[in-house]
PDB file of C-alpha atoms in Angstrom:
ATOM      1  CA  UNK A   1      92.200 119.487 -16.353  1.00 56.00           C
ATOM      2  CA  UNK A   2      89.045 118.278 -14.661  1.00 65.00           C
ATOM      3  CA  UNK A   3      88.513 117.259 -11.077  1.00 72.00           C
ATOM      4  CA  UNK A   4      89.909 114.594  -8.757  1.00 74.00           C
ATOM      5  CA  UNK A   5      89.641 110.926  -9.622  1.00 76.00           C
ATOM      6  CA  UNK A   6      87.415 108.500  -7.687  1.00 73.00           C
ATOM      7  CA  UNK A   7      86.333 104.866  -7.709  1.00 72.00           C
ATOM      8  CA  UNK A   8      82.617 104.566  -8.554  1.00 71.00           C
ATOM      9  CA  UNK A   9      80.229 102.393  -6.544  1.00 71.00           C
ATOM     10  CA  UNK A  10      79.436  99.179  -8.391  1.00 71.00           C
ATOM     11  CA  UNK A  11      76.023  99.102 -10.069  1.00 70.00           C
ATOM     12  CA  UNK A  12      73.681  96.620  -8.428  1.00 70.00           C
ATOM     13  CA  UNK A  13      74.951  97.266  -4.892  1.00 71.00           C
ATOM     14  CA  UNK A  14      72.059  96.688  -2.497  1.00 72.00           C
ATOM     15  CA  UNK A  15      71.288  97.772   1.027  1.00 72.00           C
ATOM     16  CA  UNK A  16      71.824  94.200   2.240  1.00 75.00           C
ATOM     17  CA  UNK A  17      75.334  94.148   0.737  1.00 72.00           C
ATOM     18  CA  UNK A  18      76.262  97.150   2.861  1.00 70.00           C
ATOM     19  CA  UNK A  19      74.418  96.389   6.118  1.00 72.00           C
ATOM     20  CA  UNK A  20      75.843  92.863   6.383  1.00 74.00           C
ATOM     21  CA  UNK A  21      79.455  94.112   6.290  1.00 70.00           C
ATOM     22  CA  UNK A  22      81.000  94.554   9.763  1.00 66.00           C
ATOM     23  CA  UNK A  23      82.242  98.093   9.041  1.00 63.00           C
ATOM     24  CA  UNK A  24      79.136  99.109   6.984  1.00 57.00           C
ATOM     25  CA  UNK A  25      81.421 100.083   4.079  1.00 58.00           C
ATOM     26  CA  UNK A  26      80.504  99.877   0.429  1.00 59.00           C
ATOM     27  CA  UNK A  27      81.946  96.743  -1.215  1.00 57.00           C
ATOM     28  CA  UNK A  28      84.433  97.288  -4.026  1.00 62.00           C
ATOM     29  CA  UNK A  29      84.454  95.449  -7.339  1.00 58.00           C
ATOM     30  CA  UNK A  30      87.731  93.578  -7.853  1.00 59.00           C
ATOM     31  CA  UNK A  31      87.448  93.801 -11.644  1.00 62.00           C
ATOM     32  CA  UNK A  32      87.012  97.587 -11.663  1.00 63.00           C
ATOM     33  CA  UNK A  33      90.057  99.799 -12.015  1.00 72.00           C
ATOM     34  CA  UNK A  34      90.468 102.062  -8.977  1.00 72.00           C
ATOM     35  CA  UNK A  35      90.169 105.791  -9.642  1.00 74.00           C
ATOM     36  CA  UNK A  36      88.867 105.174 -13.182  1.00 74.00           C
ATOM     37  CA  UNK A  37      86.270 107.991 -13.031  1.00 74.00           C
ATOM     38  CA  UNK A  38      86.973 111.698 -12.810  1.00 76.00           C
ATOM     39  CA  UNK A  39      84.939 114.345 -10.992  1.00 73.00           C
ATOM     40  CA  UNK A  40      83.684 117.280 -13.010  1.00 71.00           C
ATOM     41  CA  UNK A  41      85.175 120.727 -12.784  1.00 74.00           C
ATOM     42  CA  UNK A  42      83.981 123.079 -10.070  1.00 74.00           C
ATOM     43  CA  UNK A  43      81.309 125.450 -11.347  1.00 79.00           C
ATOM     44  CA  UNK A  44      80.809 128.800  -9.728  1.00 85.00           C
ATOM     45  CA  UNK A  45      80.665 132.540 -10.062  1.00 88.00           C
ATOM     46  CA  UNK A  46      82.114 135.531  -8.266  1.00 91.00           C
ATOM     47  CA  UNK A  47      80.744 139.030  -7.814  1.00 93.00           C
ATOM     48  CA  UNK A  48      82.813 141.923  -6.499  1.00 95.00           C
ATOM     49  CA  UNK A  49      81.994 145.550  -5.776  1.00 96.00           C
ATOM     50  CA  UNK A  50      84.744 148.029  -4.862  1.00 96.00           C
ATOM     51  CA  UNK A  51      84.568 151.697  -3.894  1.00 97.00           C
ATOM     52  CA  UNK A  52      87.819 153.683  -3.653  1.00 96.00           C
ATOM     53  CA  UNK A  53      88.464 157.086  -2.089  1.00 96.00           C
ATOM     54  CA  UNK A  54      91.757 158.575  -3.270  1.00 96.00           C
ATOM     55  CA  UNK A  55      93.396 161.351  -1.258  1.00 94.00           C
ATOM     56  CA  UNK A  56      96.798 163.000  -1.506  1.00 93.00           C
ATOM     57  CA  UNK A  57      98.707 160.490   0.670  1.00 94.00           C
ATOM     58  CA  UNK A  58      96.235 157.645   1.278  1.00 95.00           C
ATOM     59  CA  UNK A  59      93.657 155.530  -0.484  1.00 96.00           C
ATOM     60  CA  UNK A  60      90.684 153.852   1.188  1.00 96.00           C
ATOM     61  CA  UNK A  61      88.973 150.825  -0.340  1.00 96.00           C
ATOM     62  CA  UNK A  62      85.563 149.427   0.618  1.00 97.00           C
ATOM     63  CA  UNK A  63      85.149 145.949  -0.892  1.00 96.00           C
ATOM     64  CA  UNK A  64      82.144 143.630  -1.053  1.00 97.00           C
ATOM     65  CA  UNK A  65      82.729 140.159  -2.556  1.00 95.00           C
ATOM     66  CA  UNK A  66      80.505 137.128  -3.058  1.00 95.00           C
ATOM     67  CA  UNK A  67      81.609 133.704  -4.313  1.00 92.00           C
ATOM     68  CA  UNK A  68      79.262 130.761  -5.064  1.00 92.00           C
ATOM     69  CA  UNK A  69      80.579 127.311  -6.030  1.00 87.00           C
ATOM     70  CA  UNK A  70      79.012 123.903  -6.664  1.00 82.00           C
ATOM     71  CA  UNK A  71      81.358 120.939  -6.308  1.00 79.00           C
ATOM     72  CA  UNK A  72      80.989 117.207  -6.883  1.00 75.00           C
ATOM     73  CA  UNK A  73      81.866 115.247  -3.716  1.00 75.00           C
ATOM     74  CA  UNK A  74      81.488 111.692  -5.012  1.00 72.00           C
ATOM     75  CA  UNK A  75      78.898 108.934  -4.825  1.00 75.00           C
ATOM     76  CA  UNK A  76      76.889 107.764  -1.825  1.00 76.00           C
ATOM     77  CA  UNK A  77      74.340 105.057  -1.179  1.00 75.00           C
ATOM     78  CA  UNK A  78      70.914 106.493  -0.307  1.00 79.00           C
ATOM     79  CA  UNK A  79      69.432 104.325   2.456  1.00 76.00           C
ATOM     80  CA  UNK A  80      65.861 105.516   1.803  1.00 81.00           C
ATOM     81  CA  UNK A  81      65.701 104.766  -1.923  1.00 81.00           C
ATOM     82  CA  UNK A  82      68.377 102.024  -1.897  1.00 76.00           C
ATOM     83  CA  UNK A  83      70.083 103.615  -4.919  1.00 78.00           C
ATOM     84  CA  UNK A  84      73.480 105.077  -5.705  1.00 78.00           C
ATOM     85  CA  UNK A  85      73.351 108.888  -5.979  1.00 81.00           C
ATOM     86  CA  UNK A  86      75.889 111.586  -6.813  1.00 80.00           C
ATOM     87  CA  UNK A  87      76.626 113.956  -3.943  1.00 82.00           C
ATOM     88  CA  UNK A  88      77.090 117.687  -4.591  1.00 82.00           C
ATOM     89  CA  UNK A  89      77.972 120.479  -2.192  1.00 83.00           C
ATOM     90  CA  UNK A  90      77.267 124.160  -2.630  1.00 87.00           C
ATOM     91  CA  UNK A  91      79.688 126.608  -1.017  1.00 87.00           C
ATOM     92  CA  UNK A  92      79.036 130.317  -0.452  1.00 92.00           C
ATOM     93  CA  UNK A  93      81.713 132.804   0.604  1.00 92.00           C
ATOM     94  CA  UNK A  94      80.587 136.363   1.335  1.00 95.00           C
ATOM     95  CA  UNK A  95      83.369 138.822   2.214  1.00 95.00           C
ATOM     96  CA  UNK A  96      83.401 142.459   3.330  1.00 96.00           C
ATOM     97  CA  UNK A  97      86.754 144.243   3.485  1.00 96.00           C
ATOM     98  CA  UNK A  98      88.140 147.654   4.273  1.00 96.00           C
ATOM     99  CA  UNK A  99      91.685 148.538   3.210  1.00 95.00           C
ATOM    100  CA  UNK A 100      93.836 151.645   3.701  1.00 96.00           C
ATOM    101  CA  UNK A 101      96.921 152.183   1.554  1.00 94.00           C
ATOM    102  CA  UNK A 102      99.597 154.752   2.409  1.00 92.00           C
TER     103      UNK A 102
END
């Protein structure tokens, strides 16, 4: 299915184009279709380790999980290099759980 749709920053946008605008926003191209580009799919991996102790009337579970994802956030204008760059975010979710079942 792919990711969310977004409107790309117009090639040739300069620092002066942005700084001279009252709200410091990135100017949009009137000829460009809005939301014509699509973000990539989220890439990641998950690792899970589970230890179970079974007894006559209960079960105990010790769970260790780790999830790592890299997502595309969109495009930004880098003020140092004066170029349009893609912005990515890396998310990490560690989880430790203990569960008792009766």
